[in-house]
Amino acid sequence: MSSQDIPEDKHLPSEQGAAHHGGVAVADDPFADPGLPAHKPRIQDIDDRAARRSERTVAMLFTISMLATICFIAAYVTIPVDKIVYIFPLGKVSALNFALGLTLGAALFCIGAGAVHWARTLMSDVEVADDRHPIEASPEVKAKVMQDFAEGAQESAIGRRKLIRNTMFGALALVPLSGVVLLRDLGPLPEDKLRHTMWAKGKLLINQNTMEPLRPEDVAVGSLTFAMPEGLEEDQHDFQTQIAKAALMIVRLQPEDIKDKKELEWSHDGIVAYSKICTHVGCPISLYEQQTHHVLCPCHQSTFDLSDGARVIFGPAGHALPQLRIGVNSEGFLEALGDFEEPVGPAFWERG
Amino acid sequence: MSTSDNNQRKAPRGERVADWADGRLGIYSLAKANMRKIFPDHWSFMLGEICLYSFIIIILTGVYLTLFFHPSMNEVVYHGSYVPMQGVLMSEAFASTLDISFDVRGGLLIRQIHHWAALIFVAGMIVHMMRVFFTGAFRKPREVNWVFGFLLLVLGMFTGFTGYSLPDDLLSGTGVRFMQGAILSVPVVGTYLSFFLFGGEFPGGDFVARFYSVHILLLPGIMMGLLVAHLILVFYHKHTQFAGPGRTNNNVVGMPLLPVYMAKAGGFFFLVFGVIAAIAAIASINPIWALGPYRPDHVSTGAQPDWYMGMPEGLIRAMPGWEINLWGHTLVLGVFVPLVLFPLVLVSIAVWPFIESWVTGDKREHHILDRPRNAPTRTAFGVAWIAEYIVLLIGGGNDMFAQYFHLSINSITWFVRIGFFVVPVLAFIVTKRICLGLQRRDRDKVLHGRETGIIKRLPHGEFVEVHEPLPQASLHTLTAHEQYEPLELGPAVDENGVERKVGRIEKLRVKLSKGFYAEGNQIPKATVEEYREIQAGHGHH
């Protein structure tokens, strides 16, 4: 039994650590612990030739490791960084990566294999038992610590001088606030930034493939076109942030296929423009099924019906894709008739 | 040898160095306690070593990568040696990752070792945690170390996430967008958190640099501290061991640190490193050049996070898109519920040791491991947790499963939605049955001996199988486990006839205890009396 108290609860087994060590009973207890089994010698313990064979194996493994390191350096120096080779069954791979990786792997692995083989075959494998000592301190140690603590606390007078104690706690509680306040400038406040995109009345729809303004006749039934607002350039500094909200997807339906009244009003000759940013967590939607006019987000498979106000028909998205109201300007180009009327992308607390 | 000889003898150089160090660091006392410290041997004890070594490998290769990586989102036009990307506008982070992969000799290898080691690190931690769980190694005095290990797992997942987001490639950028969308769903403060984290709107120009300092300094720093504490506690508590002849709760049986354990464990570091290096030589990982730089309006199909983020991915894919709009505010349950469930699923297994010790009320130290079958409720819970995890992994890869197995993505999603609730329950019931069956088999083996496979024909024509009694060592091993008695509520009135108040919580504890240990929830192990009785009757059949 360890130094711990014998548990009082009667549901606890009472024989921990002393399993079947019942003094007199041990002799005729068939389940008693027979003690550590006798050491069984290995072949290396009794046959010196086997031991020498093991020694040679270990030495050979260490030697292979040395050779592999030399090969690593040789490969580093000789193989050009851009050389591509065909290696079955991997296909075309970087010759340098392949050579460096395998030689480094061999150099390391052989050290490990040598050490383990050495330990398993030549070092002593006699099992030894060590005693455990309880983690808990003895009652005397505990009493001494408690007494020391009480003395220390009393000498500090922290319990008596409450004013000192309370103001100290107050000061310690307040001082981290400075650190929190300093985090304020990590970013600007959201304000209404998530409600607006670059789209505005009169902005032309620029085809992302050709970078030309779109005309209604450019949009064929059954095709999916991606567009961005006029005036957005790839090399401007906030391009990524702007396109993350303004990305647009355009399809043409037969006007009689459009089931949603508002969608029909906001379309032009069957051409509808929807935000490309999924209302779930913001992935760009990019899969379009021509026959059903369903679009699918490849990230989490939210599916929207573009012929019915882009309502969600499957998946984890919570609301329909925002539609952009479009028309045609006097020169025959497609143009936006305003910004999106609701925030694009994932929902948030203030969205409403 | 005379005394004067001894004084004149000059100590060898190594001893003089050790003397110097001892005078300043006290290494002899340290070595006295630890040099021949005993380590038990079991194959499952190397799982933790895999984690430790892959962590070291990650640190070594990670430091190398910082020498070449530029954590900046400034847009540059690529002019490096990877032809298909030449002239493409990309962030410096992406461009420098291309340079590491194509222009730095050995850079690709180190990158791939770093990434492979990270996957193995997290996988190793999960498997190591399962080993500790199923053998009950988390019991007193090791509960704190269990929590340290759990924190290491959680931090490891987030260090991995911030790490693979750094190259700013199309795939990882999509993952960051997912994270930002999830943050936006937090009630009241979501938009503020997102704006502070990203320095404004998504993606802005800050997150790579911020993730970089989190990935290389903040999280690994905390992990390093936890890891050292974890190892100190392993050393201090000494290893657990399975029951067996000569192994008790009060001793530790194995080989000494010097030389056997040092050679085996030290050698194992090189084995792990060697295997990971070989994997990095032959198996490409995260080929960012094939994905291209991130653009918020581009995406590829089959977008998958690293495997350890598959669990939250499954939650977010399976959750129905519930949104509640009230008083001008939106509660985005479809995203926020998965965001809350993600830590809850993880924590559910982390709190088990505390629940179990509360139910048993056992305050003793435990150094002998349980065989999983001998703790049927715990084992069933662990398997249920794994089953839940696997269901969510399937959910996280629903598009891949649909593609490879030609299944409907909608039916897979519905399977995950229902399976989230049903599969763990089934797994629990089935596992508990199996454990009880195995306990019965152990009991039979102890009482009736081992089946020899020899069929004997008796004079009157009956066929019987000959059973051979087990040796004492096996009898001891199979009966060494402890069995708790279920708690009882006790009488409703105390000795004075006054009604005794039993709190709700105490009632729950008794109920749980009965579920754990009452008849039918564990098979009573063979007793000496039963053994004697059967042995006495043997031969009569």
Short mmCIF file of C-alpha atoms in Angstrom, two decimals, chain A residues 28-350:
data_model
loop_
_atom_site.label_atom_id
_atom_site.label_comp_id
_atom_site.label_asym_id
_atom_site.label_seq_id
_atom_site.Cartn_x
_atom_site.Cartn_y
_atom_site.Cartn_z
CA ASP A 28 -1.82 -20.40 -2.03
CA ASP A 29 -3.29 -17.54 -4.05
CA PRO A 30 -3.31 -18.76 -7.66
CA PHE A 31 -3.59 -15.14 -8.89
CA ALA A 32 -0.67 -13.85 -6.83
CA ASP A 33 2.04 -11.84 -8.50
CA PRO A 34 4.85 -14.31 -9.28
CA GLY A 35 7.35 -11.46 -9.52
CA LEU A 36 9.50 -10.40 -12.45
CA PRO A 37 10.11 -13.29 -14.84
CA ALA A 38 13.69 -14.51 -15.14
CA HIS A 39 15.76 -12.83 -17.82
CA LYS A 40 15.83 -14.76 -21.06
CA PRO A 41 19.21 -14.40 -22.76
CA ARG A 42 19.29 -13.27 -26.37
CA ILE A 43 21.43 -15.00 -28.97
CA GLN A 44 23.92 -12.11 -28.67
CA ASP A 45 24.25 -12.78 -24.92
CA ILE A 46 25.40 -16.34 -25.40
CA ASP A 47 26.94 -16.47 -28.88
CA ASP A 48 29.85 -14.15 -29.41
CA ARG A 49 29.66 -14.58 -33.17
CA ALA A 50 26.09 -13.30 -33.14
CA ALA A 51 27.19 -10.37 -31.01
CA ARG A 52 29.96 -9.56 -33.48
CA ARG A 53 27.45 -9.81 -36.33
CA SER A 54 25.28 -7.25 -34.54
CA GLU A 55 28.28 -5.02 -34.04
CA ARG A 56 29.06 -5.15 -37.76
CA THR A 57 25.42 -4.38 -38.62
CA VAL A 58 25.41 -1.33 -36.38
CA ALA A 59 28.74 -0.13 -37.75
CA MET A 60 27.48 -0.67 -41.29
CA LEU A 61 24.38 1.42 -40.64
CA PHE A 62 26.49 4.27 -39.25
CA THR A 63 28.80 4.00 -42.28
CA ILE A 64 25.85 4.14 -44.69
CA SER A 65 24.75 7.30 -42.89
CA MET A 66 28.17 8.89 -43.46
CA LEU A 67 28.06 7.96 -47.14
CA ALA A 68 24.55 9.35 -47.46
CA THR A 69 25.65 12.69 -46.01
CA ILE A 70 28.49 12.85 -48.53
CA CYS A 71 26.00 12.06 -51.29
CA PHE A 72 23.74 14.84 -49.95
CA ILE A 73 26.54 17.38 -50.29
CA ALA A 74 27.49 16.05 -53.72
CA ALA A 75 23.86 16.31 -54.88
CA TYR A 76 23.59 19.85 -53.52
CA VAL A 77 26.66 20.91 -55.48
CA THR A 78 26.10 19.06 -58.74
CA ILE A 79 22.37 18.91 -59.47
CA PRO A 80 20.89 22.12 -60.93
CA VAL A 81 17.98 23.49 -58.94
CA ASP A 82 15.65 23.49 -61.97
CA LYS A 83 16.37 19.98 -63.23
CA ILE A 84 13.23 17.87 -63.62
CA VAL A 85 13.47 14.10 -63.97
CA TYR A 86 10.95 11.34 -64.54
CA ILE A 87 10.95 8.80 -61.74
CA PHE A 88 8.56 5.88 -61.72
CA PRO A 89 6.00 5.89 -60.14
CA LEU A 90 6.23 9.47 -58.93
CA GLY A 91 6.22 11.08 -62.38
CA LYS A 92 8.15 14.24 -63.11
CA VAL A 93 9.84 15.52 -59.98
CA SER A 94 12.58 17.95 -59.06
CA ALA A 95 15.82 15.97 -59.24
CA LEU A 96 17.47 18.05 -56.54
CA ASN A 97 14.56 17.70 -54.11
CA PHE A 98 14.41 13.97 -54.70
CA ALA A 99 18.17 13.45 -54.26
CA LEU A 100 18.51 15.72 -51.22
CA GLY A 101 15.48 14.26 -49.50
CA LEU A 102 16.44 10.65 -49.98
CA THR A 103 20.09 11.13 -48.98
CA LEU A 104 19.13 13.19 -45.94
CA GLY A 105 16.47 10.63 -45.08
CA ALA A 106 18.95 7.77 -45.40
CA ALA A 107 21.63 9.59 -43.39
CA LEU A 108 19.21 10.25 -40.53
CA PHE A 109 17.39 6.94 -40.67
CA CYS A 110 20.59 4.89 -40.57
CA ILE A 111 21.80 6.71 -37.44
CA GLY A 112 18.48 5.89 -35.80
CA ALA A 113 18.42 2.30 -37.02
CA GLY A 114 22.02 1.79 -35.85
CA ALA A 115 21.32 3.17 -32.39
CA VAL A 116 18.14 1.15 -31.95
CA HIS A 117 19.76 -2.05 -33.21
CA TRP A 118 22.68 -1.48 -30.84
CA ALA A 119 20.30 -0.99 -27.92
CA ARG A 120 18.19 -4.02 -28.79
CA THR A 121 20.93 -6.53 -29.44
CA LEU A 122 24.02 -5.49 -27.53
CA MET A 123 23.02 -3.37 -24.56
CA SER A 124 21.74 -5.12 -21.48
CA ASP A 125 18.08 -5.99 -21.72
CA VAL A 126 17.67 -6.99 -18.10
CA GLU A 127 14.55 -5.36 -16.71
CA VAL A 128 15.02 -3.50 -13.47
CA ALA A 129 12.41 -2.35 -10.98
CA ASP A 130 12.55 1.07 -9.38
CA ASP A 131 10.39 2.19 -6.51
CA ARG A 132 7.82 4.89 -6.94
CA HIS A 133 7.33 7.52 -4.34
CA PRO A 134 4.00 9.19 -3.77
CA ILE A 135 3.69 12.60 -5.38
CA GLU A 136 1.92 14.02 -2.34
CA ALA A 137 4.12 15.42 0.40
CA SER A 138 4.14 13.79 3.81
CA PRO A 139 1.99 15.41 6.54
CA GLU A 140 5.14 16.77 8.21
CA VAL A 141 6.28 18.50 5.04
CA LYS A 142 2.79 19.87 4.49
CA ALA A 143 2.62 21.17 8.05
CA LYS A 144 5.99 22.87 7.69
CA VAL A 145 4.93 24.54 4.43
CA MET A 146 1.67 25.72 5.93
CA GLN A 147 3.48 27.14 8.90
CA ASP A 148 6.06 28.88 6.71
CA PHE A 149 3.32 30.36 4.62
CA ALA A 150 1.39 31.56 7.63
CA GLU A 151 4.53 33.19 9.02
CA GLY A 152 5.31 34.85 5.71
CA ALA A 153 1.79 36.10 5.31
CA GLN A 154 1.75 37.39 8.85
CA GLU A 155 5.06 39.18 8.44
CA SER A 156 3.74 40.91 5.34
CA ALA A 157 0.65 41.92 7.31
CA ILE A 158 -1.42 41.53 4.18
CA GLY A 159 -4.35 40.19 6.14
CA ARG A 160 -4.24 42.98 8.68
CA ARG A 161 -3.56 46.00 6.51
CA LYS A 162 -6.60 45.68 4.25
CA LEU A 163 -6.07 49.09 2.69
CA ILE A 164 -2.75 48.02 1.21
CA ARG A 165 -4.17 44.72 0.03
CA ASN A 166 -7.21 46.19 -1.64
CA THR A 167 -5.39 49.01 -3.39
CA MET A 168 -2.76 46.55 -4.61
CA PHE A 169 -5.43 44.30 -6.09
CA GLY A 170 -7.00 47.36 -7.68
CA ALA A 171 -3.73 48.48 -9.21
CA LEU A 172 -2.90 45.01 -10.52
CA ALA A 173 -6.38 44.64 -11.97
CA LEU A 174 -6.23 47.98 -13.77
CA VAL A 175 -2.72 47.90 -15.19
CA PRO A 176 -3.46 45.31 -17.94
CA LEU A 177 -6.08 47.71 -19.31
CA SER A 178 -3.27 49.71 -20.89
CA GLY A 179 -2.38 46.67 -22.93
CA VAL A 180 -5.97 46.20 -24.03
CA VAL A 181 -6.34 49.87 -24.96
CA LEU A 182 -3.20 49.66 -27.06
CA LEU A 183 -4.90 47.06 -29.26
CA ARG A 184 -7.48 49.61 -30.39
CA ASP A 185 -5.46 50.68 -33.41
CA LEU A 186 -5.23 47.17 -34.81
CA GLY A 187 -7.89 48.25 -37.25
CA PRO A 188 -10.55 50.85 -38.04
CA LEU A 189 -14.11 50.49 -36.76
CA PRO A 190 -16.49 48.63 -39.06
CA GLU A 191 -18.99 51.53 -39.35
CA ASP A 192 -20.95 50.88 -42.55
CA LYS A 193 -17.99 49.64 -44.58
CA LEU A 194 -19.50 46.18 -45.08
CA ARG A 195 -22.67 47.74 -46.53
CA HIS A 196 -21.06 49.43 -49.51
CA THR A 197 -19.19 48.21 -52.54
CA MET A 198 -17.63 50.05 -55.47
CA TRP A 199 -20.81 49.67 -57.52
CA ALA A 200 -22.69 52.88 -58.15
CA LYS A 201 -25.20 54.23 -60.63
CA GLY A 202 -23.75 54.34 -64.11
CA LYS A 203 -20.70 52.12 -63.47
CA LEU A 204 -20.08 49.87 -66.46
CA LEU A 205 -19.78 46.11 -66.03
CA ILE A 206 -16.24 45.11 -67.05
CA ASN A 207 -15.80 41.53 -68.31
CA GLN A 208 -13.02 40.01 -66.21
CA ASN A 209 -11.73 37.90 -69.09
CA THR A 210 -11.44 40.60 -71.72
CA MET A 211 -11.33 43.64 -69.42
CA GLU A 212 -13.79 45.27 -71.86
CA PRO A 213 -17.21 46.71 -70.94
CA LEU A 214 -19.99 44.19 -71.45
CA ARG A 215 -22.81 44.60 -73.95
CA PRO A 216 -26.05 42.61 -73.60
CA GLU A 217 -25.23 40.69 -76.75
CA ASP A 218 -21.94 39.47 -75.19
CA VAL A 219 -23.90 37.45 -72.64
CA ALA A 220 -25.23 34.21 -74.15
CA VAL A 221 -27.83 31.95 -72.58
CA GLY A 222 -26.15 29.19 -70.58
CA SER A 223 -22.84 30.96 -70.00
CA LEU A 224 -21.50 32.37 -66.74
CA THR A 225 -19.63 35.69 -66.98
CA PHE A 226 -17.63 37.33 -64.19
CA ALA A 227 -17.54 41.10 -64.05
CA MET A 228 -16.07 43.89 -61.94
CA PRO A 229 -16.89 47.59 -61.73
CA GLU A 230 -15.42 50.09 -64.14
CA GLY A 231 -12.47 51.93 -62.61
CA LEU A 232 -11.11 49.04 -60.56
CA GLU A 233 -7.55 48.21 -61.62
CA GLU A 234 -5.63 45.09 -60.62
CA ASP A 235 -2.57 47.05 -59.58
CA GLN A 236 -4.32 49.53 -57.32
CA HIS A 237 -3.45 49.05 -53.68
CA ASP A 238 -6.92 48.14 -52.41
CA PHE A 239 -7.85 45.94 -55.37
CA GLN A 240 -8.11 42.77 -53.26
CA THR A 241 -10.34 44.43 -50.70
CA GLN A 242 -12.59 46.00 -53.36
CA ILE A 243 -12.95 42.87 -55.49
CA ALA A 244 -13.71 40.87 -52.33
CA LYS A 245 -17.00 42.76 -52.21
CA ALA A 246 -17.67 43.85 -55.78
CA ALA A 247 -17.13 40.57 -57.67
CA LEU A 248 -20.15 39.98 -59.87
CA MET A 249 -21.57 37.02 -61.73
CA ILE A 250 -23.77 37.49 -64.77
CA VAL A 251 -26.00 34.98 -66.51
CA ARG A 252 -28.71 35.26 -69.11
CA LEU A 253 -32.00 33.47 -68.61
CA GLN A 254 -35.11 33.40 -70.75
CA PRO A 255 -37.18 36.21 -69.18
CA GLU A 256 -40.14 33.83 -68.87
CA ASP A 257 -37.97 31.46 -66.78
CA ILE A 258 -37.43 34.13 -64.12
CA LYS A 259 -39.79 33.24 -61.28
CA ASP A 260 -39.03 36.13 -58.95
CA LYS A 261 -40.76 39.41 -59.72
CA LYS A 262 -38.06 41.68 -58.28
CA GLU A 263 -35.35 39.70 -60.08
CA LEU A 264 -37.16 40.27 -63.37
CA GLU A 265 -37.46 44.00 -62.67
CA TRP A 266 -33.78 44.32 -61.83
CA SER A 267 -32.66 42.33 -64.88
CA HIS A 268 -32.17 43.51 -68.41
CA ASP A 269 -33.58 41.37 -71.20
CA GLY A 270 -33.09 38.20 -69.13
CA ILE A 271 -29.58 39.20 -68.01
CA VAL A 272 -29.22 39.09 -64.22
CA ALA A 273 -26.27 40.17 -62.10
CA TYR A 274 -25.63 38.67 -58.68
CA SER A 275 -22.89 39.02 -56.11
CA LYS A 276 -20.30 36.31 -56.60
CA ILE A 277 -19.47 36.22 -52.89
CA CYS A 278 -21.27 33.43 -51.07
CA THR A 279 -23.52 34.57 -48.24
CA HIS A 280 -22.27 31.72 -46.08
CA VAL A 281 -18.64 32.54 -45.26
CA GLY A 282 -17.56 34.44 -48.33
CA CYS A 283 -16.10 32.03 -50.85
CA PRO A 284 -16.49 33.06 -54.48
CA ILE A 285 -19.23 31.02 -56.16
CA SER A 286 -17.98 29.55 -59.38
CA LEU A 287 -19.96 26.50 -60.45
CA TYR A 288 -22.98 27.03 -62.70
CA GLU A 289 -25.44 24.43 -63.90
CA GLN A 290 -26.85 25.65 -67.23
CA GLN A 291 -30.06 23.62 -67.31
CA THR A 292 -31.36 24.44 -63.84
CA HIS A 293 -29.67 27.85 -63.39
CA HIS A 294 -28.31 26.67 -60.05
CA VAL A 295 -24.96 28.02 -58.86
CA LEU A 296 -22.89 26.20 -56.30
CA CYS A 297 -20.16 27.40 -53.98
CA PRO A 298 -17.26 24.92 -54.20
CA CYS A 299 -16.17 25.54 -50.61
CA HIS A 300 -19.21 24.41 -48.65
CA GLN A 301 -21.68 23.50 -51.39
CA SER A 302 -24.31 26.15 -50.77
CA THR A 303 -26.58 26.05 -53.80
CA PHE A 304 -28.57 29.01 -55.07
CA ASP A 305 -31.34 29.15 -57.70
CA LEU A 306 -30.58 32.06 -60.03
CA SER A 307 -33.99 31.78 -61.67
CA ASP A 308 -35.74 32.41 -58.36
CA GLY A 309 -34.07 35.38 -56.70
CA ALA A 310 -30.91 33.33 -55.98
CA ARG A 311 -32.61 31.78 -52.98
CA VAL A 312 -30.75 29.04 -51.11
CA ILE A 313 -31.90 25.59 -52.16
CA PHE A 314 -29.22 23.53 -50.40
CA GLY A 315 -26.26 23.86 -48.09
CA PRO A 316 -25.25 26.00 -45.15
CA ALA A 317 -25.84 29.51 -46.57
CA GLY A 318 -28.44 31.50 -44.65
CA HIS A 319 -29.85 33.90 -47.23
CA ALA A 320 -30.09 34.61 -50.94
CA LEU A 321 -27.30 36.21 -52.96
CA PRO A 322 -27.71 40.00 -53.30
CA GLN A 323 -28.75 41.10 -56.78
CA LEU A 324 -27.32 44.13 -58.57
CA ARG A 325 -29.82 46.20 -60.50
CA ILE A 326 -28.59 46.63 -64.07
CA GLY A 327 -29.62 48.36 -67.25
CA VAL A 328 -28.15 49.52 -70.53
CA ASN A 329 -26.73 52.97 -71.06
CA SER A 330 -27.16 55.16 -74.14
CA GLU A 331 -24.11 53.59 -75.82
CA GLY A 332 -25.50 50.08 -75.42
CA PHE A 333 -23.24 48.94 -72.57
CA LEU A 334 -24.50 47.18 -69.46
CA GLU A 335 -24.35 49.46 -66.44
CA ALA A 336 -25.18 49.26 -62.75
CA LEU A 337 -28.23 51.22 -61.61
CA GLY A 338 -26.84 51.62 -58.11
CA ASP A 339 -24.96 49.77 -55.40
CA PHE A 340 -26.18 46.45 -53.93
CA GLU A 341 -29.17 47.21 -51.73
CA GLU A 342 -28.00 44.83 -49.01
CA PRO A 343 -24.52 43.88 -47.76
CA VAL A 344 -22.72 41.25 -49.84
CA GLY A 345 -20.93 38.24 -48.40
CA PRO A 346 -21.32 36.56 -45.02
CA ALA A 347 -23.97 37.71 -42.57
CA PHE A 348 -22.99 39.63 -39.44
CA TRP A 349 -24.63 40.99 -36.30
CA GLU A 350 -25.38 44.49 -37.63
#
